[in-house]
Every structure is written in structure tokens, then in C-alpha cells.
Amino acid sequence: MSVKVFFNNSCSICRFEINHYKKIADSSLEWIDITNNNEALKLTGKSKSELLRRVHLINDDKLFCGAEAFIIIWSKMPKYRILSKILRLKIFFYFFHYSYELVAYFLFLKNKNMLK
């Protein structure tokens, strides 16, 4: 069963990062661009604004977003597995979560024109 990762390919920063992961990930990760993708809205049950705001993924029929989603993505890649284990620890996760939210908010503002 693959993990479906929903990302904003029209954001240059998001695209750069996801393209890096695509090169090193195995086939267990399915990369789904949310840009003008009504199917992504249906699969996640999220609005376009919510999908633009954070990375989302579906793993074992459960939806994850933001920092939790990245930890799952990284846990599937040997190069990043140790990072996923460290950031899963409560004290580090707290910092990672809020850092991610801050960066994601500014990327959302940068790409807000996509809501039109």
C-alpha cells in the first residue's frame, strides 16, 4: 500500500523540496500535485486553502498534515530515517511543529494567489 503525499507543485520552494525526495524515495510514496486537482480535494476532504497551507498525506487510510506528514515521509527514506526518529521525540517535535507552521504560513501567503 502506498502513502499518498499531497503537495503544491506550483510553489517553487515546495517543488524543489519534493523533487529532491522523489529522487531518493522508493515507490511506497505516491506524489500528488494539488494544483487544480479536484480529486485531491475529494481524497483528503480538505479545501483548496487547507491543502495549500500544509503538506498532507494519507497513510493506512488516515490523514496527516504538516510536521506529522513530514515525519512519515522521512521515515520512508533511509537518508532521512534518523531525522524522523529524532523529530518524533516530544521535545523536538514541539519545536519542529511550530517551526514548520511558521514557514508554511509564509509559503501560503506567497502562493495565496492560487486560491482564485
Tab-separated table of C-alpha atoms in Angstrom, residues 8 12 17 31-32 41 46 49 67 71 78 83 97 100:
chain	number	residue	atom	x	y	z
A	8	ASN	CA	1.810	22.170	-4.054
A	12	SER	CA	8.866	26.780	-6.304
A	17	GLU	CA	11.999	20.015	-1.846
A	31	TRP	CA	3.367	12.164	-5.053
A	32	ILE	CA	0.136	14.039	-5.861
A	41	LEU	CA	-9.864	17.686	-2.529
A	46	LYS	CA	-9.806	19.317	2.667
A	49	SER	CA	-6.909	26.614	1.018
A	67	ALA	CA	5.086	18.199	10.651
A	71	ILE	CA	7.980	12.660	9.790
A	78	PRO	CA	16.902	5.701	4.535
A	83	LEU	CA	15.782	12.607	11.365
A	97	HIS	CA	5.854	21.578	14.514
A	100	TYR	CA	7.048	24.165	10.183
